[in-house]
Coordinates of C-alpha atoms in Angstrom, one line a residue:
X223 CA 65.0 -6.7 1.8
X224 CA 64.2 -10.1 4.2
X225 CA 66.3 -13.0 3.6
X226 CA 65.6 -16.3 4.7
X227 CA 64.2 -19.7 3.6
X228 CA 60.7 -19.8 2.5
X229 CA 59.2 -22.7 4.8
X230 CA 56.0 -22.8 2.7
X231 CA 57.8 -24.7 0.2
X232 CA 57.7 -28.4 1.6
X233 CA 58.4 -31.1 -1.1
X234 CA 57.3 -34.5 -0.2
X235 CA 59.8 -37.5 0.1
X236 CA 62.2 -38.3 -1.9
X237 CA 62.0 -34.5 -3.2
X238 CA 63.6 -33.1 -0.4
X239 CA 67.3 -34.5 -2.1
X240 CA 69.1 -31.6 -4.2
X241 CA 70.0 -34.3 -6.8
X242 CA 66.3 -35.7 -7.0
X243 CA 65.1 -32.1 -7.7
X244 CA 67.5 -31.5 -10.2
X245 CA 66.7 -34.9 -12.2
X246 CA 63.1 -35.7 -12.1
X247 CA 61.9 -33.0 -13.8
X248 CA 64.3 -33.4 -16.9
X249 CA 63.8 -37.3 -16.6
X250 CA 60.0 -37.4 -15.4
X251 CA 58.0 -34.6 -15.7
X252 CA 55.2 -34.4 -18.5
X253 CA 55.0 -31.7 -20.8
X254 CA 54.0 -30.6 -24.1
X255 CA 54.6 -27.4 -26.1
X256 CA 51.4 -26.7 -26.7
X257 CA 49.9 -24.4 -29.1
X258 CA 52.6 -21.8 -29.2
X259 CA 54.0 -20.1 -32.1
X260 CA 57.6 -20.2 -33.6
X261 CA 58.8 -16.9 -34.9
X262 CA 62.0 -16.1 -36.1
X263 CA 63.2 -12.5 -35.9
X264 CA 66.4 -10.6 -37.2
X265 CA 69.1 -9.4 -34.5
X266 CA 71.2 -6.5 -35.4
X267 CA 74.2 -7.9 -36.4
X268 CA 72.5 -9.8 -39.2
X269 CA 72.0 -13.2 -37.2
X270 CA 68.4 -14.4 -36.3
X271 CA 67.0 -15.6 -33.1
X272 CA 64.0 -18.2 -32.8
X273 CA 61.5 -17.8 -30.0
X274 CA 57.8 -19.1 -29.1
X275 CA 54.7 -17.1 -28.1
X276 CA 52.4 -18.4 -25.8
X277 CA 49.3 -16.2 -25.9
X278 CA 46.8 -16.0 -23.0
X279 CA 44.4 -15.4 -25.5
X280 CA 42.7 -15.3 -28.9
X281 CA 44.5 -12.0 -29.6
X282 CA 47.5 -9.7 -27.3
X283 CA 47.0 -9.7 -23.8
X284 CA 48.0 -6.2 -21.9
X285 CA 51.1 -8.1 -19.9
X286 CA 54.1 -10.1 -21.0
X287 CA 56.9 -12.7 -19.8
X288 CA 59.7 -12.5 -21.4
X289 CA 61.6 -16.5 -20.0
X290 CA 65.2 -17.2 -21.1
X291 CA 66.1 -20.7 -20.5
X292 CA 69.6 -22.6 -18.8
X293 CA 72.5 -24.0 -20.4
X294 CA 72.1 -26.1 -23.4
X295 CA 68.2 -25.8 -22.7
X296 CA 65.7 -24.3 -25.3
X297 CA 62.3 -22.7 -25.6
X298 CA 60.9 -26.1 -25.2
X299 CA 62.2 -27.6 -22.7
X300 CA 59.6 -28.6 -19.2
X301 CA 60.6 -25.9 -17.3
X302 CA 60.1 -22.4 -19.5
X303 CA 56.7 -24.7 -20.7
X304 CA 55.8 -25.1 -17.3
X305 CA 56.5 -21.3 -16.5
X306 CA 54.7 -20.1 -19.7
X307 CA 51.4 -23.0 -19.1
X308 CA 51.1 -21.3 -15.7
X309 CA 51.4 -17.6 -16.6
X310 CA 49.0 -18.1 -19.6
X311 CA 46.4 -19.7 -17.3
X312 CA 46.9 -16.4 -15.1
X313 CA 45.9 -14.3 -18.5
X314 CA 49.6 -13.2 -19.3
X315 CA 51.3 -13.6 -22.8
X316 CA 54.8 -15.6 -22.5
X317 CA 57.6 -15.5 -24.8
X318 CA 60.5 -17.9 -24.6
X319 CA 63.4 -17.2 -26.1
X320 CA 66.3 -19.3 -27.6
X321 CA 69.6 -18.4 -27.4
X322 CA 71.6 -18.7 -30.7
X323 CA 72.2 -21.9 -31.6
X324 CA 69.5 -23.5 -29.6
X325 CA 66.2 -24.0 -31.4
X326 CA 67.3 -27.0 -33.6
X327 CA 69.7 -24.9 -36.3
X328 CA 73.2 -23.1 -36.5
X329 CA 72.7 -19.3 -36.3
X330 CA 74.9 -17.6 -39.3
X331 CA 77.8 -16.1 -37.1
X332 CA 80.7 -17.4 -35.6
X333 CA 79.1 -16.5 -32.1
X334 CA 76.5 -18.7 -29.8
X335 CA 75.6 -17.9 -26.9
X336 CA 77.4 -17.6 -23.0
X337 CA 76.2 -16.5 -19.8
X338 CA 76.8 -12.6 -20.4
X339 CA 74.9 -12.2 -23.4
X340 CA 72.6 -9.4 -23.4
X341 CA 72.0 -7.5 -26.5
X342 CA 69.6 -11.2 -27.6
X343 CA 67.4 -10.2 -24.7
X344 CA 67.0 -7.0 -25.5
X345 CA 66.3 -7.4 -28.9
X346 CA 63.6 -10.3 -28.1
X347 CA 62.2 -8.2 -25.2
X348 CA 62.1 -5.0 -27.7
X349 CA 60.6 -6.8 -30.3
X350 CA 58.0 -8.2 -27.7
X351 CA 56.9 -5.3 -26.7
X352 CA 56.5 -3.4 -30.2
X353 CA 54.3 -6.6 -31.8
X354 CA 52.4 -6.8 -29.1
X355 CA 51.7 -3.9 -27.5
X356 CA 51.8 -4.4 -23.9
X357 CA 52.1 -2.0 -21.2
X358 CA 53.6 -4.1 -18.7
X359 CA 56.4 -6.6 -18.9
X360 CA 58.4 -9.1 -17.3
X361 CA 61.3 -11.0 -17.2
X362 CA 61.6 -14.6 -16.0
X363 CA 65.4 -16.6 -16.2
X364 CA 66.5 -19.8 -15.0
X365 CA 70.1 -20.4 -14.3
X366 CA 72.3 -19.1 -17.0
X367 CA 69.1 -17.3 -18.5
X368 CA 69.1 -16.4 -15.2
X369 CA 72.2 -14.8 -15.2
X370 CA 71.9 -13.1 -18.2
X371 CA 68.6 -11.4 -16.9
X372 CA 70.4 -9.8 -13.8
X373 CA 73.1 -9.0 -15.9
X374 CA 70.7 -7.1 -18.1
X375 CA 68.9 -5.4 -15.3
X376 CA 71.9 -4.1 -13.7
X377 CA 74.7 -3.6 -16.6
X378 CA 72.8 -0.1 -17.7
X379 CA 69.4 -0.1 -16.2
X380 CA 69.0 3.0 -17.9
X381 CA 68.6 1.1 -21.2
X382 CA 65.8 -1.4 -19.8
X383 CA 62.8 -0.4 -21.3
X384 CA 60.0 0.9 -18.9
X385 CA 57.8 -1.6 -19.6
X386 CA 59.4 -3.7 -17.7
X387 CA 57.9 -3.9 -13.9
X388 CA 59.5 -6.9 -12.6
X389 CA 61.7 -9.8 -12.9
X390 CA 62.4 -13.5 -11.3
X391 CA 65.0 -15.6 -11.2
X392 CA 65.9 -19.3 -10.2
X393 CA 69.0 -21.5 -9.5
X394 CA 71.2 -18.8 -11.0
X395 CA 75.3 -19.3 -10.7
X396 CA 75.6 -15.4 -10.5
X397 CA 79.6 -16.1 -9.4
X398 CA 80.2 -18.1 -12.9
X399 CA 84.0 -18.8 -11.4
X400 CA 83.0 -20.5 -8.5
X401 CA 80.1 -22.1 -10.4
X402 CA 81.8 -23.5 -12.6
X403 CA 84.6 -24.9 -9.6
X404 CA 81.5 -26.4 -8.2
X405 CA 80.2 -28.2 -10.9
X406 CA 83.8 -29.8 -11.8
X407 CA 83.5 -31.7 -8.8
X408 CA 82.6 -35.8 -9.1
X409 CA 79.2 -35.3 -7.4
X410 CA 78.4 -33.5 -10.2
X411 CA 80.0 -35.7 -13.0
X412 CA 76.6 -36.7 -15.1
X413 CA 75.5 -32.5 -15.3
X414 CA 78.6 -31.8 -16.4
X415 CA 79.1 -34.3 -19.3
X416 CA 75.4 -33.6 -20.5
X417 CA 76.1 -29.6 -20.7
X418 CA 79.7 -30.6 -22.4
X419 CA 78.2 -33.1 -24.8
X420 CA 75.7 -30.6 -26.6
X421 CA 78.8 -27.6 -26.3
X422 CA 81.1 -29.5 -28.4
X423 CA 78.3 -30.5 -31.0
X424 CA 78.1 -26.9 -31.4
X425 CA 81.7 -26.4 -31.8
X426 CA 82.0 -29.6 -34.3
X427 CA 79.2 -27.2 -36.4
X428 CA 80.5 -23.8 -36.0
X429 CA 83.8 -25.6 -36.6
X430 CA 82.5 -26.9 -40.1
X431 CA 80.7 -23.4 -41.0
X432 CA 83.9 -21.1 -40.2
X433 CA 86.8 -23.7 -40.5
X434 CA 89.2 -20.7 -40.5
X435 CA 88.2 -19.7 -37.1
X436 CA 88.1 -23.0 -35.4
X437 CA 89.5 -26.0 -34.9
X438 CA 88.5 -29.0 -33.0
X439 CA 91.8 -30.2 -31.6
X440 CA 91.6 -31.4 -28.3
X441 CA 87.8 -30.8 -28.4
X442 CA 87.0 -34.0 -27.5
X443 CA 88.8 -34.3 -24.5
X444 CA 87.2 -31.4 -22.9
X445 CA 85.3 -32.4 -19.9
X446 CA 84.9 -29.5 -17.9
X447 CA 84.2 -25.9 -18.4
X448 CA 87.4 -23.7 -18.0
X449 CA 89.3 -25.6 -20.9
X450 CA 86.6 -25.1 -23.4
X451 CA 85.7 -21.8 -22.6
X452 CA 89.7 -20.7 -22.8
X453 CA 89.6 -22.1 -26.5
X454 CA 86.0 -21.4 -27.2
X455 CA 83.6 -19.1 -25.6
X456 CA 86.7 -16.5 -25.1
X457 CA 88.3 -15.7 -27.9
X458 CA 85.0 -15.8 -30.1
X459 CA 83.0 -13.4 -27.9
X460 CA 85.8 -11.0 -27.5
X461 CA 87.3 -12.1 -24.2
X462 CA 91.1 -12.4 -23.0
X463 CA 90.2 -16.0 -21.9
X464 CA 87.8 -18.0 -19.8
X465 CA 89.3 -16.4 -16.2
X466 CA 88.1 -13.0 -17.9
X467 CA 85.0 -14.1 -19.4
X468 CA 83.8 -15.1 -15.7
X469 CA 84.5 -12.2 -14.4
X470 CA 83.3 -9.7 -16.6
X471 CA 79.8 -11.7 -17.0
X472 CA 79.2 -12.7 -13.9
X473 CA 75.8 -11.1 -12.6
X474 CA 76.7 -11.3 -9.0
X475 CA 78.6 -7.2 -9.5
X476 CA 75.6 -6.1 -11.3
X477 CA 73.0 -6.6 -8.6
X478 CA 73.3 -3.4 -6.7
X479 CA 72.4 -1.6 -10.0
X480 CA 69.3 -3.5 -10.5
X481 CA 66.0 -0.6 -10.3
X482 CA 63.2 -2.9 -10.9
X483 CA 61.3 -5.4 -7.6
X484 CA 63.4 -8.5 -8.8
X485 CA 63.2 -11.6 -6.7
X486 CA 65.9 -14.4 -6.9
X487 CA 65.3 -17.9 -5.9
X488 CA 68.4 -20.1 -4.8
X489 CA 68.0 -23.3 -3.2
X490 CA 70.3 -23.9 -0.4
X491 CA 70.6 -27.7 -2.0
X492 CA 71.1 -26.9 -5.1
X493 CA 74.6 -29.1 -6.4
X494 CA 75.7 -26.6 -8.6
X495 CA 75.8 -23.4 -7.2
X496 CA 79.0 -22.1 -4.8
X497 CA 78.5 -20.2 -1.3
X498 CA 79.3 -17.0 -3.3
X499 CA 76.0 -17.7 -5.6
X500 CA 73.9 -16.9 -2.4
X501 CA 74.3 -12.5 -2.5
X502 CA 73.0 -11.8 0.9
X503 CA 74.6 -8.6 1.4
X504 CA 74.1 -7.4 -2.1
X505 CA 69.9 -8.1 -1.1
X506 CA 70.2 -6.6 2.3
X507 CA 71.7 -3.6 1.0
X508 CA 69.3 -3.1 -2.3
X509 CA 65.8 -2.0 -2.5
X510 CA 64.5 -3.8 -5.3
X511 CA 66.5 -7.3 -5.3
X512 CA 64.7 -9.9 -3.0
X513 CA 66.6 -12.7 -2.1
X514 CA 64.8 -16.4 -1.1
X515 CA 66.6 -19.1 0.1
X516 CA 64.1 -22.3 0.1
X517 CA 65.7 -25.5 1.4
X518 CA 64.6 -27.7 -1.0
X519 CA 64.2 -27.2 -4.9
X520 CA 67.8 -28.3 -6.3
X521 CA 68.7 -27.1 -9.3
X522 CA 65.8 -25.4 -11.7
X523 CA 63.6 -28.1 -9.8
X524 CA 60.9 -26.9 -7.4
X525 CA 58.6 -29.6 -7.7
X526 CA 55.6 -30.3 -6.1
X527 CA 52.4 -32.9 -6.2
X528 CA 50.0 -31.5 -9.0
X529 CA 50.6 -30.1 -12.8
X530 CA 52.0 -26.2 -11.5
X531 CA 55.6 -26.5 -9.3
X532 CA 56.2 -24.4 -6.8
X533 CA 59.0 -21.9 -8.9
X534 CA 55.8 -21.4 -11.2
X535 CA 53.1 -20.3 -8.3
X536 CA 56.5 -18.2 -7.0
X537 CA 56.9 -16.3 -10.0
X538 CA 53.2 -15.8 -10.7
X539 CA 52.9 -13.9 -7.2
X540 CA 55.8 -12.1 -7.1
X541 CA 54.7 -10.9 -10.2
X542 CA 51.0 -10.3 -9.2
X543 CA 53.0 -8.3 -5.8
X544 CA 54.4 -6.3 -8.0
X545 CA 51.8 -5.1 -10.0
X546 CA 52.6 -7.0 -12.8

C-alpha cells in the first residue's frame, strides 16, 4: 500500500511542535458529551463494561463506529467526543467504549484493563451490532485502544464479525517495549506521571477490593511503566511478567493478519512512539493495512482551526473510501 506523509495536513503555528499537539487538546480544546447514552452491559466472565451511544438519529442508523479510547482515557474524554460528534454529523451511529475500570467505578474482578485486551471489544462490538441492527461496522482506536483494535483484527480475523468493513487507527505504540523505553525518557516526564498517577489509584482500589491478591508496597514509588506492569498488569492478566506482557500484546506481529481496509495514522513527531512503531514493511507487504505518516499531529492530537480536527475528517473518509 503507499506510504508516505500526508502533506494535506498543515497545522498552523505553534501546532506544528509534537508536544503542543499532544497538550492542547487535553488542556484546551472544548467539548461536551452531548446527548449520548450510558449503558452498561454484562461481559462473559460476570464483570460489566460501561459504554455511550451516540445516535445519528432519532432511531438506529444502518452503520456503526465502534471507538476505544488511550490509556487512562474514557468514553468521554475530547478526542472519542470529537470522533463520535463528527461521524454522527456524517449520519453514522458511534459507540465508545470504556475499558474496565474507566467510566467512574471499579469493575467487580481482580482484572482492568492493558493494551492486549480483546475479548471487551468483542463483546461491546457484538453487542453493538445485535441492539442495533446494522449492516456495516467500524472500528476506530486511538493509542492503546489503538493497539487493542489491530490486535483484534489480526489475532484471529476469522473471529471478527463480518460486519465489520473497516477500521482506523491513531498514535498507536504497536511495539509496547520500545514504547514504553520511549516514554521513560525526561522529555516525556509530565505523560508519564499523569498515566502513572490514575494506574496506581486503580491499584490502591483493586488493592482494597481483593486485599489477598495485592498489595501496595512499593506502589508509590513507581514512576515508570516496566516496574508496575512486572507487579501489576502481569501477574493479574496471566503473564510471566511485564517483558512478556509486551511481547505477547504488542500489535505490531499481528498486522500482517489483518483482512479488513485498515488505515493507521502515526505522526512522525509524535513524543511517545519508538522508530519500531512506524511498520513500513508490514504496510508495504499487506493488502489491507494503509500506513500514513503525517508530520505533524503529535500524539492523539491532529488539530486544526475550526470544531472538526483533521484525525476526525481522516477517519470519516477512509471510512467513506471504504464503503463504510
Amino acid at each position: 500500500m503507499p506510504i508516505g506523509t500526508v502533506p494535506s495536513y498543515q497545522p498552523p503555528f505553534p501546532f506544528i511542535y509534537g508536544h503542543v499537539q499532544t497538550l492542547y487538546p487535553t488542556l484546551l480544546r472544548k467539548m461536551q458529551a452531548g446527548g449520548c447514552r450510558r449503558q452498561r452491559i454484562d461481559t462473559p466472565d460476570g464483570d460489566f463494561l460501561d459504554i455511550d451511544w451516540h445516535l445519528a438519529g432519532q432511531g438506529y442508523a444502518e452503520r456503526v463506529v465502534v471507538v476505544s479510547h488511550g490509556l487512562e482515557g474514557n468514553s468521554r474524554k475530547k478526542y472519542p467526543l470529537g470522533m463520535a460528534r463528527h461521524l454522527n454529523s456524517q449520519g453514522w451511529d458511534v459507540v465508545c467504549l470504556n475499558f474496565r475500570g474507566c467510566s467512574g467505578e471499579p469493575n467487580l474482578l481482580p482484572r482492568f484493563y492493558h493494551s492486549g485486551v480483546t475479548d471487551d471489544l468483542h463483546t461491546v462490538l457484538c453487542h453493538t451490532l445485535q441492539t442495533g441492527g446494522y449492516k456495516k461496522a467500524a472500528l476506530i482506536g486511538f493509542s492503546m485502544g489503538g493497539n487493542q483494535t489491530l490486535k483484534y483484527l489480526g489475532e484471529d480475523p476469522a473471529k471478527v464479525p463480518t460486519e465489520v468493513v473497516a477500521a482506523v487507527t491513531f498514535s498507536v505504540p504497536c511495539d509496547l517495549a520500545n514504547a514504553s523505553r520511549r516514554l521513560d525518557r525526561l522529555e516525556n516526564r509530565l505523560y508519564m506521571e499523569y498515566f502513572m498517577k490514575g494506574l496506581r489509584e486503580k491499584v490502591r482500589i483493586k488493592a482494597q477490593m481483593f486485599p489477598d491478591i495485592l498489595d501496595t508496597q512499593g506502589l508509590a514509588g513507581m514512576r515508570t511503566f516496566l516496574p508496575f506492569d512486572d507487579k501489576y498488569t502481569a501477574p493479574i492478566h496471566g503473564f510471566k511478567d511485564a517483558r512478556d506482557y509486551y511481547t505477547k500484546c504488542a500489535s505490531l506481529q499481528f498486522l500482517p493478519s489483518i483482512k479488513v481496509p485498515t488505515l493507521l495514522v502515526q505522526a512522525k513527531d509524535d513524543p511517545f512512539l519508538a522508530d519500531s512503531c512506524y511498520p513500513v514493511k508490514e504496510a508495504e507487504a499487506s493488502t489491507y493495512l494503509h500506513l500514513e505518516i503525517p508530520s505533524y499531529g503529535g500524539h492523539v492530537g491532529f488539530m486544526q482551526p475550526g470544531e472538526v480536527y483533521w484525525s476526525e475528517a481522516r477517519a470519516a473518509k477512509f471510512l467513506e473510501d471504504n464503503d463504510i
